[in-house]
Tab-separated table of C-alpha atoms in Angstrom:
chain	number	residue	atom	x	y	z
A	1	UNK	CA	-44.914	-87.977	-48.781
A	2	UNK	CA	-42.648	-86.769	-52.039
A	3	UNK	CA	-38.951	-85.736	-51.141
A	4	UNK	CA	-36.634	-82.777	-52.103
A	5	UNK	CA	-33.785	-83.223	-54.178
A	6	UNK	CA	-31.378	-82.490	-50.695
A	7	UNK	CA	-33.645	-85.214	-48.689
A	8	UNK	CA	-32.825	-87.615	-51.664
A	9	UNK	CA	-29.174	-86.978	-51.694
A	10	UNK	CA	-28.852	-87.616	-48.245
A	11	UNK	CA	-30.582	-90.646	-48.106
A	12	UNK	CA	-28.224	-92.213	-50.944
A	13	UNK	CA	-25.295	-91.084	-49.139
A	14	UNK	CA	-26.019	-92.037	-45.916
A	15	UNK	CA	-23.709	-93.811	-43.551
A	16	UNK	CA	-25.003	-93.709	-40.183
A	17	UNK	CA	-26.900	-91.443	-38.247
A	18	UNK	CA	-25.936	-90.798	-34.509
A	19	UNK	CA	-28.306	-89.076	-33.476
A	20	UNK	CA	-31.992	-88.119	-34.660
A	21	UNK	CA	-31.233	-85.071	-36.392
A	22	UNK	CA	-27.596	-85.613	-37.355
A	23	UNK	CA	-26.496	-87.416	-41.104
A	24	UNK	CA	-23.025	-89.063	-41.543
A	25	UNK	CA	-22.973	-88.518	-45.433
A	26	UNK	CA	-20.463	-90.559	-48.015
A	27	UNK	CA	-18.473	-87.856	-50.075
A	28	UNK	CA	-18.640	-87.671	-53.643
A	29	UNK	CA	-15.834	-84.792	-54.024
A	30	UNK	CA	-13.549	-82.824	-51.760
A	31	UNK	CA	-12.441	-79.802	-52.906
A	32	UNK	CA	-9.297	-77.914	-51.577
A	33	UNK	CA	-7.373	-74.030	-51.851
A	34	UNK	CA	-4.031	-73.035	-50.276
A	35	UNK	CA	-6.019	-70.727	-47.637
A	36	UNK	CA	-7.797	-73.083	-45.294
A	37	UNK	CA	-6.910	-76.682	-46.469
A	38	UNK	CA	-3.053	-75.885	-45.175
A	39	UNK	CA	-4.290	-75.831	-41.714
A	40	UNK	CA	-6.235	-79.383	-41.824
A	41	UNK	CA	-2.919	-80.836	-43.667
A	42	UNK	CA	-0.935	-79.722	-40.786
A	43	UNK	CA	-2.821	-81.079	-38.041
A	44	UNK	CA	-2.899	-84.459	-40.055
A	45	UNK	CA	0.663	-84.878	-40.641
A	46	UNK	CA	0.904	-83.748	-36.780
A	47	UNK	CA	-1.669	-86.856	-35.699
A	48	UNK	CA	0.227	-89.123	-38.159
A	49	UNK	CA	-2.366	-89.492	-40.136
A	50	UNK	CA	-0.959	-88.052	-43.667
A	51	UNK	CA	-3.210	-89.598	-46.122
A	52	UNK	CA	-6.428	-89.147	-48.321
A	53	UNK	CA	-9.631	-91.879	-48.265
A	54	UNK	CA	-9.021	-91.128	-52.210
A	55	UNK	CA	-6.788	-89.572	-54.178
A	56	UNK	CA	-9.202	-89.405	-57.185
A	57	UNK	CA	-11.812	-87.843	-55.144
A	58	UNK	CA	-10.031	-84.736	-54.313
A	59	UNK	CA	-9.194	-82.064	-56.152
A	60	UNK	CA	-7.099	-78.765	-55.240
A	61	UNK	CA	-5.777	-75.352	-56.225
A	62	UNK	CA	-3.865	-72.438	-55.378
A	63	UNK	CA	-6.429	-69.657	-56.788
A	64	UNK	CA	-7.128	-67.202	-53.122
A	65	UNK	CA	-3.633	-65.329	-53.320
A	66	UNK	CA	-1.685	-66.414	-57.036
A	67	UNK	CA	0.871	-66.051	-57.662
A	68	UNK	CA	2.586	-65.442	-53.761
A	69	UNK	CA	2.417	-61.959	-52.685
A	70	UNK	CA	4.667	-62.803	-49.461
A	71	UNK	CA	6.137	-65.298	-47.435
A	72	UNK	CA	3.649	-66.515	-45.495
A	73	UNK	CA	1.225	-66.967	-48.483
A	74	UNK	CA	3.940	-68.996	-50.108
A	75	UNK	CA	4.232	-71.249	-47.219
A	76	UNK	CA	0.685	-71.719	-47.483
A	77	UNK	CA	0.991	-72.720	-51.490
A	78	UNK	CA	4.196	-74.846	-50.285
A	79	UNK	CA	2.060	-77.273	-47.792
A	80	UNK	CA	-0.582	-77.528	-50.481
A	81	UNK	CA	1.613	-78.338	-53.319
A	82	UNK	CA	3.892	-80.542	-51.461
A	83	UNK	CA	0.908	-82.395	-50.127
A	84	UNK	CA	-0.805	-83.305	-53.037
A	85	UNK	CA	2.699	-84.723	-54.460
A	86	UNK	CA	2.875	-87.015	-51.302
A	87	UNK	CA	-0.632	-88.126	-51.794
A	88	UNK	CA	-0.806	-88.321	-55.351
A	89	UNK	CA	-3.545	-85.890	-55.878
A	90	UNK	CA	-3.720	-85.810	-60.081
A	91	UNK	CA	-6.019	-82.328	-60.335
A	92	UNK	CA	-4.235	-79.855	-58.731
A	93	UNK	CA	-3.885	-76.980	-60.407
A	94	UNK	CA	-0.695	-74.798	-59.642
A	95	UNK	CA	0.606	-71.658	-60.900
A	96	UNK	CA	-0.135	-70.971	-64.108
A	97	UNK	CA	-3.000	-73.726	-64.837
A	98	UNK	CA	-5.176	-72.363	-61.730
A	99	UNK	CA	-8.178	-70.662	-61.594
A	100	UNK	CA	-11.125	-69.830	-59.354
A	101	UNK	CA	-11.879	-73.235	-57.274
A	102	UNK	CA	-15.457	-72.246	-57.698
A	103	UNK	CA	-14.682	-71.571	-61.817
A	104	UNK	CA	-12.937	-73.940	-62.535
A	105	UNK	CA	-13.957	-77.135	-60.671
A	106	UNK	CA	-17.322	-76.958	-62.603
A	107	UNK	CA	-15.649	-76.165	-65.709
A	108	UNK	CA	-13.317	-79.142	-65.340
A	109	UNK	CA	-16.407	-81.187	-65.324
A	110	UNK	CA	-15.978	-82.420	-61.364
A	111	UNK	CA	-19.543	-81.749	-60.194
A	112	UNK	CA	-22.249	-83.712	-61.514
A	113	UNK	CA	-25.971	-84.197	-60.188
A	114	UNK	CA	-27.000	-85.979	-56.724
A	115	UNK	CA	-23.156	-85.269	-55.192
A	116	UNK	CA	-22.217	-84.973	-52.282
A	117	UNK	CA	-19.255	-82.068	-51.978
A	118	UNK	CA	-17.297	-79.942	-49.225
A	119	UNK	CA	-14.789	-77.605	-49.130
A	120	UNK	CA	-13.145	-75.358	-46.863
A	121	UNK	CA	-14.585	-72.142	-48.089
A	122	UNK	CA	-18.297	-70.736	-47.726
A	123	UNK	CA	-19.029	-70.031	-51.558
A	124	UNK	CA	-18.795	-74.216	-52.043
A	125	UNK	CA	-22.594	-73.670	-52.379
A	126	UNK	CA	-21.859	-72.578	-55.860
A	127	UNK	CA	-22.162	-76.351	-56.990
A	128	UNK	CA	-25.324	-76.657	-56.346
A	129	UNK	CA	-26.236	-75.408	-59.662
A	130	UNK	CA	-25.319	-78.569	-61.103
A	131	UNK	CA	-27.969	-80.549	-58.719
A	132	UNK	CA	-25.631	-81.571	-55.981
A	133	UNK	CA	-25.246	-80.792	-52.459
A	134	UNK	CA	-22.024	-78.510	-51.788
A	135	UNK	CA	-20.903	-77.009	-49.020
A	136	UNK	CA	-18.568	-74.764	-47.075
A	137	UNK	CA	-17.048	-76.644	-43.746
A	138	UNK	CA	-14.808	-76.414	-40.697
A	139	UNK	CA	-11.451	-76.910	-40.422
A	140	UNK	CA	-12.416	-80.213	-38.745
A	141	UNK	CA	-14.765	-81.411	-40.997
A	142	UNK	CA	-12.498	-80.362	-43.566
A	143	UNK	CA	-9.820	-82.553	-42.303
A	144	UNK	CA	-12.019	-85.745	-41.436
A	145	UNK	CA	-13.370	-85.399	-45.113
A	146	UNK	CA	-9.952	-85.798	-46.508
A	147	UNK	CA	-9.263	-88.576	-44.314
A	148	UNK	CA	-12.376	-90.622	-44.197
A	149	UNK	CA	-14.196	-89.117	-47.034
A	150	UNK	CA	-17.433	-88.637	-44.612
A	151	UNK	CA	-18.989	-85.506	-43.150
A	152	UNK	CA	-21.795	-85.021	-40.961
A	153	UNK	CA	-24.841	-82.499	-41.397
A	154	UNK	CA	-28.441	-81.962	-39.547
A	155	UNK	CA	-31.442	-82.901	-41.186
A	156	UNK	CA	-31.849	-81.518	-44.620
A	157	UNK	CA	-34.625	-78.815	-44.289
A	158	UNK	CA	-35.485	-76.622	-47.582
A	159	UNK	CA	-36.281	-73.269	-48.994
A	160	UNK	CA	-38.326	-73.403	-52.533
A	161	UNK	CA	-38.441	-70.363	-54.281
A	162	UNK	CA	-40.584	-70.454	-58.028
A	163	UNK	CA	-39.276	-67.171	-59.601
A	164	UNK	CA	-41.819	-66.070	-62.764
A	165	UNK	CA	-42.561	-64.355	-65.090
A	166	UNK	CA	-39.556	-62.554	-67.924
A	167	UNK	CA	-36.202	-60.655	-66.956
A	168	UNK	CA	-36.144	-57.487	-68.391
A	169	UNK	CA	-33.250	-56.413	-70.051
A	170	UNK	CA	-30.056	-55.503	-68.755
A	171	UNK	CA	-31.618	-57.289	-65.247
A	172	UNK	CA	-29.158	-60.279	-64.417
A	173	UNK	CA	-28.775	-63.572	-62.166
A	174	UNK	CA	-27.114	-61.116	-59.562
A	175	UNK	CA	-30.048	-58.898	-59.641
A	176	UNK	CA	-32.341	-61.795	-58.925
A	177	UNK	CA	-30.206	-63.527	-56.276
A	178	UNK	CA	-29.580	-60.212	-54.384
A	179	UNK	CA	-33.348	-59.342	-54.274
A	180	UNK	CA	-34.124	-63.238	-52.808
A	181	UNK	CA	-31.151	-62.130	-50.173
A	182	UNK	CA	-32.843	-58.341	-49.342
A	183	UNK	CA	-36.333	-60.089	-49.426
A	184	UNK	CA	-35.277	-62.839	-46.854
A	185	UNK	CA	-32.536	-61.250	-44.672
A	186	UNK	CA	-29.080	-62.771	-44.032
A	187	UNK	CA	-30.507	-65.604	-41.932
A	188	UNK	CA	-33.819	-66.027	-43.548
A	189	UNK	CA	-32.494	-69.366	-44.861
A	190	UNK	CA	-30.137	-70.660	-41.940
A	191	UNK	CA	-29.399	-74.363	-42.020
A	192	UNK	CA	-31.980	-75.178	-45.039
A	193	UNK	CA	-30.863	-75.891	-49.199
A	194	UNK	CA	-32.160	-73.265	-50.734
A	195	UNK	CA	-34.107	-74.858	-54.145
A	196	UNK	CA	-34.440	-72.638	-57.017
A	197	UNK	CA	-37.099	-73.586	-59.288
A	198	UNK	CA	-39.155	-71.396	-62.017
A	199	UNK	CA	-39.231	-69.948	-65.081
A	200	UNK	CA	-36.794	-67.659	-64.363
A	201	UNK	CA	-34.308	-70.289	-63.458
A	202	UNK	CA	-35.314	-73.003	-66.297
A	203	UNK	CA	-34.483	-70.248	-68.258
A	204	UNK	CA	-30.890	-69.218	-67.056
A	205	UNK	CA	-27.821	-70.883	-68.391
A	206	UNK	CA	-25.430	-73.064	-65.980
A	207	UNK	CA	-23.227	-69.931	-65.399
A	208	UNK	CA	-26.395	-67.794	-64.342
A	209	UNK	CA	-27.008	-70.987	-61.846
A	210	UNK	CA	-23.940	-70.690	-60.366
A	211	UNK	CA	-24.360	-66.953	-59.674
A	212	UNK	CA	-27.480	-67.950	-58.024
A	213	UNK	CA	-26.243	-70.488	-55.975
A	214	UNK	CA	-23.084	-68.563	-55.112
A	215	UNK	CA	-25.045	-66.383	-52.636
A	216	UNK	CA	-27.411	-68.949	-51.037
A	217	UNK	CA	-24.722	-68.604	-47.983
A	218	UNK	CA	-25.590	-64.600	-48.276
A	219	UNK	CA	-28.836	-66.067	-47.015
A	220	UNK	CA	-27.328	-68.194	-44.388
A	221	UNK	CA	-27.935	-71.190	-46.189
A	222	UNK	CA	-26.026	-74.197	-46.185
A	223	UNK	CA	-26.244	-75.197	-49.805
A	224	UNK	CA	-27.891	-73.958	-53.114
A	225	UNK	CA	-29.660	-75.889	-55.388
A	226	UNK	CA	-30.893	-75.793	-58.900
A	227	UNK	CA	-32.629	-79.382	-60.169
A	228	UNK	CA	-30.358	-80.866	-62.952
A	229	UNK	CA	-31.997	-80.994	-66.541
A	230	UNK	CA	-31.143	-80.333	-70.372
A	231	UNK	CA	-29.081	-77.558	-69.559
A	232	UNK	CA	-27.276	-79.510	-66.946
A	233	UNK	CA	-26.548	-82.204	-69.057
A	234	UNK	CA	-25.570	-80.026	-72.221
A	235	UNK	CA	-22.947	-78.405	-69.840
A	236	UNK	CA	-21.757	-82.157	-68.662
A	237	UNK	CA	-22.016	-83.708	-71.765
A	238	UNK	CA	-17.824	-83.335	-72.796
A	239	UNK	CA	-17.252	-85.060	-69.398
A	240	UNK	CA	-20.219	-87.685	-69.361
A	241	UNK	CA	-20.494	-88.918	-73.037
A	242	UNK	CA	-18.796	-92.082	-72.293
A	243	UNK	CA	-21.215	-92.842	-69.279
A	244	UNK	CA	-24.530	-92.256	-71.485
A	245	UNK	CA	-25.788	-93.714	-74.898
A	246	UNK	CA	-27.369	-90.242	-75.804
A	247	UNK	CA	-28.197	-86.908	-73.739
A	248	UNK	CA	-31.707	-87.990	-73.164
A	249	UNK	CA	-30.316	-91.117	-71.435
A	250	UNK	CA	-28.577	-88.916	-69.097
A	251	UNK	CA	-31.685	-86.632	-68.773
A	252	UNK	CA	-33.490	-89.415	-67.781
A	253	UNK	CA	-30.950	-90.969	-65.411
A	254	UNK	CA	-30.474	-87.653	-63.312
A	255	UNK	CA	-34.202	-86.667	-63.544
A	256	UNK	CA	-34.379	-89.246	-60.450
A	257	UNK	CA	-32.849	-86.524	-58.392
A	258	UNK	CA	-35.810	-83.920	-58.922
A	259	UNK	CA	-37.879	-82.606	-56.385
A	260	UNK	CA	-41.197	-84.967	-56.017
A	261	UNK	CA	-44.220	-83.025	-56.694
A	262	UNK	CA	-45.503	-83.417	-53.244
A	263	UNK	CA	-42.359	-82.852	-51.280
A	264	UNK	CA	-42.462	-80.501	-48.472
A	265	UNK	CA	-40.463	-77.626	-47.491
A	266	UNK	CA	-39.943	-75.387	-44.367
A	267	UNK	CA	-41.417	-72.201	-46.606
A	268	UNK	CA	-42.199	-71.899	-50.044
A	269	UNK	CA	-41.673	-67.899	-51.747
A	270	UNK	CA	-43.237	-67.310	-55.276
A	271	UNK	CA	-42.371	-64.029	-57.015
A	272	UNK	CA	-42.954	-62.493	-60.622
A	273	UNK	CA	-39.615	-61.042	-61.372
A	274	UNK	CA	-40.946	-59.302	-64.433
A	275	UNK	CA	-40.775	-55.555	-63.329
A	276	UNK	CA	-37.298	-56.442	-61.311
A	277	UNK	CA	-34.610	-53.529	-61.477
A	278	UNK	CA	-30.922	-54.326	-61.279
A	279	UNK	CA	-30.079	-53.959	-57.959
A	280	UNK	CA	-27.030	-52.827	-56.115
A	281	UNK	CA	-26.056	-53.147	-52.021
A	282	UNK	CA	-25.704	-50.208	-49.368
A	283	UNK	CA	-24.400	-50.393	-45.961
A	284	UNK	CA	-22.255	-53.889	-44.865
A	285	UNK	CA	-24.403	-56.662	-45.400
A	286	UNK	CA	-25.802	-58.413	-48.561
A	287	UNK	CA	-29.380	-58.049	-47.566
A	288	UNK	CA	-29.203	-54.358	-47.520
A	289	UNK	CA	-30.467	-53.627	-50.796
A	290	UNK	CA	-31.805	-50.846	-53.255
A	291	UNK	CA	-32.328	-50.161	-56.561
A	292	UNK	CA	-29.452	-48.871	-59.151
A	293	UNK	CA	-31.607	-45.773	-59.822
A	294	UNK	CA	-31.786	-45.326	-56.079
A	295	UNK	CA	-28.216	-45.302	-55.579
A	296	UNK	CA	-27.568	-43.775	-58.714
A	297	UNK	CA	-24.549	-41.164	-58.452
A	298	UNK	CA	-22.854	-42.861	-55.206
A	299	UNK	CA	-19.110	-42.251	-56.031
A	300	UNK	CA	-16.357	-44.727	-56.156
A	301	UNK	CA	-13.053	-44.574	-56.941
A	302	UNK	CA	-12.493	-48.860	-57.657
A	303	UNK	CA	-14.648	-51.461	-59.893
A	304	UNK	CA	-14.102	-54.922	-59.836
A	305	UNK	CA	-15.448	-57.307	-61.908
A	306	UNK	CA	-14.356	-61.013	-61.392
A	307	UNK	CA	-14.332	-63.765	-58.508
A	308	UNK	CA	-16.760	-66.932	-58.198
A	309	UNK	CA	-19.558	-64.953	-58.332
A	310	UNK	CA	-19.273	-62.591	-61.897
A	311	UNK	CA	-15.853	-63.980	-63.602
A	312	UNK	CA	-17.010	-66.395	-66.318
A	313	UNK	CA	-17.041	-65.179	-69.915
A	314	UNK	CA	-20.764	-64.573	-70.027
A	315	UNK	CA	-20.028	-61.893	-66.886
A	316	UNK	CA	-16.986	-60.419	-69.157
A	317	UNK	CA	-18.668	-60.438	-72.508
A	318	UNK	CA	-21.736	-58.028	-70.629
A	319	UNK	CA	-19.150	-55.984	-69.643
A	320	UNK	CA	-17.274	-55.670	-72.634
A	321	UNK	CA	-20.402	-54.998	-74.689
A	322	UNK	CA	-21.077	-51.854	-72.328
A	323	UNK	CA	-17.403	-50.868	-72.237
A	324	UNK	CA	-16.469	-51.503	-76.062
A	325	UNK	CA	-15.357	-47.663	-77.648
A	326	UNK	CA	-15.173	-45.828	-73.749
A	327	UNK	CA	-13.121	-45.441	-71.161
A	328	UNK	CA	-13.552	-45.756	-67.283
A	329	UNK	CA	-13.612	-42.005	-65.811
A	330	UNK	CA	-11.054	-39.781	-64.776
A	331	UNK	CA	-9.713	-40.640	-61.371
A	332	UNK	CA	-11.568	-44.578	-60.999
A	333	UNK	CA	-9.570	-47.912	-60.943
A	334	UNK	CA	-10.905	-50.486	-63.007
A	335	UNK	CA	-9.682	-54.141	-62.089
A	336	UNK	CA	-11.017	-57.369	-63.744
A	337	UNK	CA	-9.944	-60.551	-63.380
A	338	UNK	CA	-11.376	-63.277	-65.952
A	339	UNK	CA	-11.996	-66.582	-63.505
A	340	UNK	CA	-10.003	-68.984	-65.103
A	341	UNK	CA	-7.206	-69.461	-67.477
A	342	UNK	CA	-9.937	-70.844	-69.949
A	343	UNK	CA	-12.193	-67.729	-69.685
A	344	UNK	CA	-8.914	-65.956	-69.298
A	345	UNK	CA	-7.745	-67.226	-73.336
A	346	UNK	CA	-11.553	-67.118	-74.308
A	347	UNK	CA	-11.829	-63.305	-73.496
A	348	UNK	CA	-8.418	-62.936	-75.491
A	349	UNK	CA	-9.890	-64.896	-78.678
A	350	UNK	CA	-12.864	-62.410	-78.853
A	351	UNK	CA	-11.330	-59.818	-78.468
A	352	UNK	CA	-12.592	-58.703	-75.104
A	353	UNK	CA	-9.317	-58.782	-73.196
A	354	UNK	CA	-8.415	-55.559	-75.340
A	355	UNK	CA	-11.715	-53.449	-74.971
A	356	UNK	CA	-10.805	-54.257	-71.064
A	357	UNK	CA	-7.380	-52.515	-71.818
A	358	UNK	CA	-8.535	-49.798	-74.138
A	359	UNK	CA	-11.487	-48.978	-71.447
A	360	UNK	CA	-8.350	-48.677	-69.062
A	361	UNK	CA	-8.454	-51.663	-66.720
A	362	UNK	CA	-6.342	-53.681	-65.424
A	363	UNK	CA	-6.714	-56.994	-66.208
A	364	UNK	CA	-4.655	-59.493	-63.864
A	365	UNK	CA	-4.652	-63.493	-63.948
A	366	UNK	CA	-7.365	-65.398	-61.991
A	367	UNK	CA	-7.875	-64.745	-58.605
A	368	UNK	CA	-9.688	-64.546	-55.415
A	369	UNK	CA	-7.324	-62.163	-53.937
A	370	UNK	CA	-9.213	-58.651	-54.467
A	371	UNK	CA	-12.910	-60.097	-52.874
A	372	UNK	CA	-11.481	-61.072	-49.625
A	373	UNK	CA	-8.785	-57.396	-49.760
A	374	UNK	CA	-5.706	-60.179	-49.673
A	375	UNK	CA	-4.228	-58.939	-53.470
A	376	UNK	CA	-4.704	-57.476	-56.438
A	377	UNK	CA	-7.364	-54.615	-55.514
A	378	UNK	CA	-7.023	-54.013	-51.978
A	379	UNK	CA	-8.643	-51.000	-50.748
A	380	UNK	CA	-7.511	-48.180	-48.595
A	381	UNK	CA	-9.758	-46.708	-45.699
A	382	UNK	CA	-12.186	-44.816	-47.098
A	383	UNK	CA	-12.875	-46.180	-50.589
A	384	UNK	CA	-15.183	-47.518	-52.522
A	385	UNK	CA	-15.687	-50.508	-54.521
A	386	UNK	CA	-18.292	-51.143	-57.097
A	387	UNK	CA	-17.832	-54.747	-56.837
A	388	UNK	CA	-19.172	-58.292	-58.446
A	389	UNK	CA	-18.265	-59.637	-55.669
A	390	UNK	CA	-20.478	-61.475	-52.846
A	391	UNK	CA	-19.937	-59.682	-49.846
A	392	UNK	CA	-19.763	-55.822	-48.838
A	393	UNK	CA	-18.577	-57.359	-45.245
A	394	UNK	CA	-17.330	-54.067	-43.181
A	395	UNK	CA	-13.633	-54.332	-44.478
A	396	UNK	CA	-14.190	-56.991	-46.999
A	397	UNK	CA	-12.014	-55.380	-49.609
A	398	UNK	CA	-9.911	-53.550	-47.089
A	399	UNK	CA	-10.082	-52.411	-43.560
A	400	UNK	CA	-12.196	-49.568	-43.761
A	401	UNK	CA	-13.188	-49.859	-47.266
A	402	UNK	CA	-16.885	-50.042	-48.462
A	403	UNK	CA	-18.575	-52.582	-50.910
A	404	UNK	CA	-21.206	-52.210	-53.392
A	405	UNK	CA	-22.272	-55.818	-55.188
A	406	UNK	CA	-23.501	-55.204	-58.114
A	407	UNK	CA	-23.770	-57.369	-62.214
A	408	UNK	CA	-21.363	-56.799	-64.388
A	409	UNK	CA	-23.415	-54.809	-66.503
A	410	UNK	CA	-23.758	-52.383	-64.114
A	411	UNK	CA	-20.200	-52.166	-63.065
A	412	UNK	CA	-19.060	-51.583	-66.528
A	413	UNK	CA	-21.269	-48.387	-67.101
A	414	UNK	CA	-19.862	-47.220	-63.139
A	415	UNK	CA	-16.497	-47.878	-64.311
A	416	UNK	CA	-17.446	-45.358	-67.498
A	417	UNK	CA	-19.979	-42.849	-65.212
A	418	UNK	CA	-17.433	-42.934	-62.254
A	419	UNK	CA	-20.565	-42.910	-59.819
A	420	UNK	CA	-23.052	-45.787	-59.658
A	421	UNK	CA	-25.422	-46.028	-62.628
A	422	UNK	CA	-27.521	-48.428	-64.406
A	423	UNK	CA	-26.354	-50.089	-67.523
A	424	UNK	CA	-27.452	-48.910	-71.130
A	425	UNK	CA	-28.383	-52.358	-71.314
A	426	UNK	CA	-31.204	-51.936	-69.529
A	427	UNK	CA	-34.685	-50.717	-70.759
């Protein structure tokens, strides 16, 4: 019997197994923000047990509330910072060089195909895209993973979806990943990888993998993953040309973590996505989902467009190319925040930066502050967001607030409408 891409990663990374359903995995990368990791250094240093398994393995940032916006968020930046100085933690990226972890951890080149990853925060699932299992853990785990560079998991079980068939235009990777989500419910995929396979997917760049990915955990599932090939590698290559003679060499080399052909998985969910509309979410969870057209002329009176789910420069550029010569209507708050500083000077070399300011945003540094209502676009009771986000949670953005996830194309022509509406993008 073939195995999945997840059932092959654990088996190369396995340590011991306990019990029958329960996988001691080695750690390929643990990944670290000033929100949750502060709590797992603290009860460390408390147990005398200040230290890393390896120092070269780990990588943090500051990226969920940057810069400070009060004392206790600074203490939290304080016990990160100081901690990576005592353990000699190289890439950690502080004030000024930080971005997204979920941004900029790929685009530093720290994920590569058939890893093992964790981190302290439930969009780690993101990394996926790049063949690898990620994902979000416990404070415990958390801390054990820093220490002993281990975690433990249950059995791998997976999801295969084969998405067909062409996107029309102005239809996006957050259109697709919110209709898997409304077609599956919020717990249709709970403890099992979801693989993403298809046409559809072969087709999308890294970035539109990512998105994908991002939301598995919208599903309930514990990771995302997308099987590594050209696109993978072509992404990599800056970071793995020493380790290859040629692309195809590395092609070949990860093509040993593919699904086999005969693998088998707990359910298997085909759909043609050829007639899909972009999509938009009602109500408080991310399964509850309609049509644009069927929401259209919902006010707001806030869009966002950033975070790990819709703040790389292929999100902004979509946006841009709706927003270029208008400006967002009377009365709305526009907010973006590009992901990292890269996409941050990117978006200011081409221009797009400005067409933000002329539309009448605001365009802040990278952040995660606004998605989880900590900073920089917190709502008041009673408003509404028209969000990139990844979760209309009740009080997500703000205690009493209200959510809509949506692309980035169809945020930019909300921002301009000032009620929900599809893109001119789309045909």
């Amino acid at each position: 019997m073939g195995k999945t891409i997840a059932q092959k990663i654990f088996e190369t990374h396995l340590i011991d197994k306990p019990f029958a359903e329960t996988y001691v995995l080695k750690l390929d990368r643990v990944f670290c923000h000033e929100i949750t990791t502060p709590i797992a250094i603290n009860d460390l240093v408390e147990r005398k047990k200040d230290r890393v398994f390896d120092a070269s393995k780990i990588k943090a940032v500051i990226d969920h509330v940057t810069p400070a916006k009060d004392s206790k968020t600074a203490i939290q930046g304080k016990i990160l910072r100081d901690w990576t100085k005592r353990n000699n933690i190289k890439d950690f990226f502080d004030i000024g060089s930080n971005g997204i972890c979920h941004a900029i951890f790929p685009e530093k080149g720290f994920v590569r195909p058939g890893y093992t990853v964790i981190m302290g925060d439930s969009h780690t699932c993101t990394h996926g895209a790049f063949g690898a299992f990620a994902a979000g853990v416990g404070t415990t785990d958390l801390e054990v993973g820093i220490l002993k560079g281990v975690c433990a998991f249950r059995a791998p079980k997976s999801i295969r979806f084969i998405l067909t068939g062409k996107l029309k235009d102005g239809v996006y990777a957050k259109d697709v990943i919110l209709f898997l989500i409304g077609q599956i419910g919020v717990n249709g995929a709970t403890n099992c990888v979801i693989e993403f396979t298809g046409p559809v997917v072969d087709n999308f760049c890294m970035e539109e993998r990512m998105t994908l990915c991002n939301m598995a955990v919208e599903a309930g599932g514990t990771s995302g993953i997308c099987l590594p090939d050209v696109k993978t590698v072509e992404y990599l290559w800056p970071f793995i040309q020493n380790d290859y003679v040629s692309k195809d060499a590395a092609i070949k080399d990860y093509s040993k973590w593919l699904s086999d052909p005969d693998a088998e998985y707990e359910k298997v969910y085909t759909y043609d996505l050829s007639n899909l509309e972009p999509l938009v979410t009602f109500g408080y969870k991310p399964d509850q989902v309609k049509t644009v057209a069927d929401m259209k002329g919902t006010t707001i009176d806030q869009v966002y467009i950033g975070s790990c789910t819709n703040g790389r420069i292929s999100d902004l550029r979509i946006a841009a190319q709706i927003l270029k010569g208008k400006h967002i209507a009377p009365g709305i708050r526009g907010i973006v925040s590009p992901a990292t500083p890269l996409v941050y000077k990117m978006a200011l070399d081409e221009g797009i930066i400005t067409v933000f300011l002329e539309a009448g945003f605001c365009v802040t540094n990278p952040t995660c502050g606004a998605c989880l209502g900590m900073s920089n676009g917190v709502l008041a009771e009673g408003e509404v967001c028209a969000s990139t986000t990844n979760r209309n949670f009740n009080g997500r953005m703000g205690k009493g607030g209200m959510v809509h996830l949506m692309s980035p194309a169809t945020a930019a022509a909300t921002a301009v409408a000032g009620t929900i509406t599809n893109s001119p993008l789309y045909k």
